[in-house]
Amino acid sequence: MAILGLIGDVYITVEGGPGVSQEAKAAFERGATVVPLMRTGGASSGQFDFPPGATVQLDFASKQQWSLLQDKGASVHKSAEAAASIVMKCPAKTTTAMEAQRLRSELGHDARIVCILGGTAFRNGDSKALVEAIAAKLGKLTDAKMKFVTGGMKGVQEAFAKSCGDGSRVWNLLPVGESSGYGTGTDINAGKDLDERKIIFGLLGDIYISVEGGPGVSQE
């Protein structure tokens, strides 16, 4: 269920309960277009914490088309025609799923991507040494398809990047316009802000190593 809300560009919702609202919210918050058939009731009509912004008329939909998504008295054919027309007029946009796919292409479609998660400061006395030891061992692996990605943050991710061999297989993923300042690895950018970058980071990897961390690590 969580994955479905992260992969589409356009979502059409019909009726639904809390699960539909959850998926619609995930889609809406990452910038995907949601087309709710509000006339069908349930989540699609705004119930079960459906994202309020998703029921507001889209810029590229006419007032009449949006009304047909709401009007229970309209013919099914007219409502269907309005929904289809809105979907066809939906402008192309870059979504977090597309950004994750782009990065996978840059790193190699056959790459095994290992993402590093962790707090920005060490709380446990053994954690830093543990991270450095894991990074050193992984950095010695001869599997060229294995790539390591950090989020460019201080603490766990920086310690890993600086201890993983010569840094040639380390990439640091940050929001657009930001840099890690690590002095090792290759900085790459995706997402307009940290929240968007976190979503992309959570879609990118095959394997995730987590050390310490708080709500942000749990989210990713």
Tab-separated table of C-alpha atoms in Angstrom, residues 6 13 18 54 80 142 147 149 169 209:
chain	number	residue	atom	x	y	z
A	6	LEU	CA	5.009	6.666	-4.219
A	13	THR	CA	-9.609	7.763	-6.592
A	18	PRO	CA	-8.534	5.041	5.388
A	54	ALA	CA	-6.600	17.130	-3.371
A	80	ALA	CA	-16.167	9.691	-16.748
A	142	THR	CA	35.736	-6.131	-5.066
A	147	LYS	CA	27.481	1.447	-4.666
A	149	VAL	CA	24.803	6.264	-0.896
A	169	ARG	CA	32.019	4.156	-4.785
A	209	ILE	CA	22.116	0.065	6.921
